[in-house]
Amino acid sequence: LNAGPGTVLRYRQVRLACGDHVLSEADNWYVPERLTPAMNRLLETTDTPFGRAVQDLGTTRQTLGAEFLWEPLPHGWDQAPPPDATCGDLVIPEHLFRHRAVLFTAERVPFSEVVETYGAAVLAFHRAARPADPACAASPSPSARPQP
């Protein structure tokens, strides 16, 4: 952020949600003197999302990094023989991946660094009905077997 020792930094944490689902948590560090007084007031007194509050700056974003916090498939899965069938639900952890980025004004002045951690709710969508996996179906009981 090109912030020197005397530069005032502020911190703001928000949760981005869709209904009851918290999709991500964002930690923002920003330089208030690079924002307008109205933007600072909005950030200090409301829960307006950071990006919406600063959009009049002509904001651009440069991603510094993306980190997977969970991988559903084991390391080397693409080079290994197929595993035995596993049945049941996939256990999804609370945090899935994290992005780190810097926000710039239209004049390319950095004013904020953000770390966004995306949670399991990003995968909490309604699944269409699908047929049972035959590999996971229970063996039929002897009385349910067709007679010759």
Short mmCIF file of C-alpha atoms in Angstrom, two decimals:
data_model
loop_
_atom_site.label_atom_id
_atom_site.label_comp_id
_atom_site.label_asym_id
_atom_site.label_seq_id
_atom_site.Cartn_x
_atom_site.Cartn_y
_atom_site.Cartn_z
CA LEU A 1 0.00 0.00 0.00
CA ASN A 2 3.05 2.24 0.02
CA ALA A 3 2.17 3.16 3.60
CA GLY A 4 4.90 4.86 5.58
CA PRO A 5 5.36 4.83 9.35
CA GLY A 6 3.03 7.82 9.80
CA THR A 7 0.28 6.52 7.52
CA VAL A 8 -3.02 5.79 9.26
CA LEU A 9 -4.44 2.37 8.41
CA ARG A 10 -7.92 1.15 9.24
CA TYR A 11 -9.20 -2.38 9.47
CA ARG A 12 -12.64 -3.68 8.60
CA GLN A 13 -13.99 -7.22 8.58
CA VAL A 14 -17.18 -8.13 6.77
CA ARG A 15 -19.07 -11.28 5.97
CA LEU A 16 -20.53 -11.59 2.50
CA ALA A 17 -23.75 -13.56 2.60
CA CYS A 18 -26.57 -14.76 0.40
CA GLY A 19 -29.58 -15.18 2.66
CA ASP A 20 -28.44 -17.23 5.66
CA HIS A 21 -25.33 -18.54 3.87
CA VAL A 22 -22.07 -16.75 4.71
CA LEU A 23 -20.09 -17.17 1.49
CA SER A 24 -16.89 -15.44 2.55
CA GLU A 25 -15.22 -13.36 5.20
CA ALA A 26 -13.16 -10.41 4.06
CA ASP A 27 -10.45 -8.68 6.07
CA ASN A 28 -9.74 -5.18 4.67
CA TRP A 29 -6.85 -2.94 5.60
CA TYR A 30 -7.15 0.47 3.97
CA VAL A 31 -5.72 3.99 3.92
CA PRO A 32 -8.61 6.32 4.84
CA GLU A 33 -6.86 9.44 3.53
CA ARG A 34 -7.04 7.95 0.01
CA LEU A 35 -10.85 7.74 0.23
CA THR A 36 -13.40 10.52 0.22
CA PRO A 37 -14.95 11.68 3.51
CA ALA A 38 -18.30 10.23 2.36
CA MET A 39 -16.70 6.82 1.72
CA ASN A 40 -15.02 6.83 5.13
CA ARG A 41 -18.30 7.76 6.81
CA LEU A 42 -20.10 4.95 4.97
CA LEU A 43 -17.45 2.41 5.99
CA GLU A 44 -17.42 3.57 9.61
CA THR A 45 -21.19 3.78 10.17
CA THR A 46 -22.80 1.09 7.99
CA ASP A 47 -22.30 -2.49 6.90
CA THR A 48 -22.06 -1.51 3.23
CA PRO A 49 -19.71 -3.90 1.40
CA PHE A 50 -16.26 -2.36 0.97
CA GLY A 51 -16.26 -2.65 -2.83
CA ARG A 52 -19.60 -0.90 -3.12
CA ALA A 53 -18.50 1.91 -0.78
CA VAL A 54 -15.36 2.69 -2.85
CA GLN A 55 -16.65 1.99 -6.38
CA ASP A 56 -16.61 5.69 -7.35
CA LEU A 57 -12.79 5.56 -7.22
CA GLY A 58 -12.80 3.53 -10.45
CA THR A 59 -11.43 0.63 -8.45
CA THR A 60 -9.32 -2.09 -10.00
CA ARG A 61 -8.05 -5.17 -8.25
CA GLN A 62 -4.78 -7.05 -8.53
CA THR A 63 -4.75 -10.55 -7.09
CA LEU A 64 -1.58 -11.27 -5.12
CA GLY A 65 -2.34 -14.86 -4.36
CA ALA A 66 -4.88 -17.65 -4.16
CA GLU A 67 -4.50 -20.53 -1.75
CA PHE A 68 -6.46 -23.76 -1.57
CA LEU A 69 -7.25 -24.63 2.04
CA TRP A 70 -8.91 -27.92 1.08
CA GLU A 71 -8.53 -30.37 -1.76
CA PRO A 72 -11.29 -32.93 -2.21
CA LEU A 73 -9.03 -35.37 -4.04
CA PRO A 74 -5.82 -36.83 -2.57
CA HIS A 75 -2.44 -35.69 -3.83
CA GLY A 76 -1.46 -37.68 -6.94
CA TRP A 77 -5.02 -38.85 -7.62
CA ASP A 78 -4.57 -38.24 -11.35
CA GLN A 79 -1.62 -40.65 -11.55
CA ALA A 80 -2.99 -43.40 -9.29
CA PRO A 81 -5.22 -46.33 -10.14
CA PRO A 82 -8.92 -45.69 -9.51
CA PRO A 83 -9.79 -46.05 -5.83
CA ASP A 84 -12.40 -48.45 -4.53
CA ALA A 85 -15.89 -46.97 -4.55
CA THR A 86 -16.63 -44.82 -1.56
CA CYS A 87 -20.17 -44.15 -0.55
CA GLY A 88 -21.68 -41.40 1.50
CA ASP A 89 -21.49 -37.65 1.61
CA LEU A 90 -18.30 -35.72 0.98
CA VAL A 91 -17.22 -33.92 4.13
CA ILE A 92 -16.56 -30.29 3.29
CA PRO A 93 -14.55 -28.19 5.77
CA GLU A 94 -15.52 -24.73 6.95
CA HIS A 95 -12.86 -22.89 4.86
CA LEU A 96 -12.14 -23.81 1.23
CA PHE A 97 -9.84 -21.20 -0.31
CA ARG A 98 -8.36 -17.75 0.27
CA HIS A 99 -7.64 -14.81 -2.04
CA ARG A 100 -5.33 -11.90 -1.29
CA ALA A 101 -5.51 -8.74 -3.40
CA VAL A 102 -4.70 -5.03 -3.54
CA LEU A 103 -7.27 -2.47 -4.63
CA PHE A 104 -6.22 0.56 -6.68
CA THR A 105 -7.87 3.83 -7.64
CA ALA A 106 -8.35 4.67 -11.34
CA GLU A 107 -5.01 6.54 -11.08
CA ARG A 108 -3.36 3.28 -9.95
CA VAL A 109 -2.88 4.43 -6.33
CA PRO A 110 -3.11 1.47 -3.94
CA PHE A 111 -5.55 2.08 -1.10
CA SER A 112 -6.60 -1.30 0.31
CA GLU A 113 -5.40 -4.83 0.83
CA VAL A 114 -8.01 -7.53 1.24
CA VAL A 115 -7.86 -11.15 2.33
CA GLU A 116 -11.03 -13.09 1.45
CA THR A 117 -11.65 -16.53 2.88
CA TYR A 118 -14.39 -18.48 1.15
CA GLY A 119 -16.37 -21.02 3.11
CA ALA A 120 -18.33 -24.20 2.55
CA ALA A 121 -21.52 -22.20 1.91
CA VAL A 122 -20.28 -21.44 -1.62
CA LEU A 123 -21.05 -25.10 -2.32
CA ALA A 124 -24.40 -25.13 -0.49
CA PHE A 125 -26.64 -25.06 -3.53
CA HIS A 126 -29.64 -27.21 -4.32
CA ARG A 127 -28.69 -30.40 -6.12
CA ALA A 128 -30.95 -31.88 -8.72
CA ALA A 129 -32.23 -35.36 -7.97
CA ARG A 130 -30.07 -38.10 -9.38
CA PRO A 131 -30.32 -41.88 -9.48
CA ALA A 132 -28.67 -43.89 -6.74
CA ASP A 133 -25.11 -45.01 -7.45
CA PRO A 134 -25.32 -48.79 -7.97
CA ALA A 135 -21.93 -49.23 -6.33
CA CYS A 136 -23.40 -47.75 -3.14
CA ALA A 137 -26.77 -49.51 -3.21
CA ALA A 138 -27.36 -52.00 -0.44
CA SER A 139 -27.49 -55.64 -1.47
CA PRO A 140 -31.10 -56.77 -1.88
CA SER A 141 -32.41 -59.02 0.84
CA PRO A 142 -32.87 -62.69 -0.13
CA SER A 143 -36.68 -62.34 -0.10
CA ALA A 144 -36.48 -59.42 -2.55
CA ARG A 145 -34.57 -61.43 -5.16
CA PRO A 146 -36.57 -62.52 -8.20
CA GLN A 147 -37.30 -66.26 -8.28
CA PRO A 148 -36.29 -68.27 -11.39
#
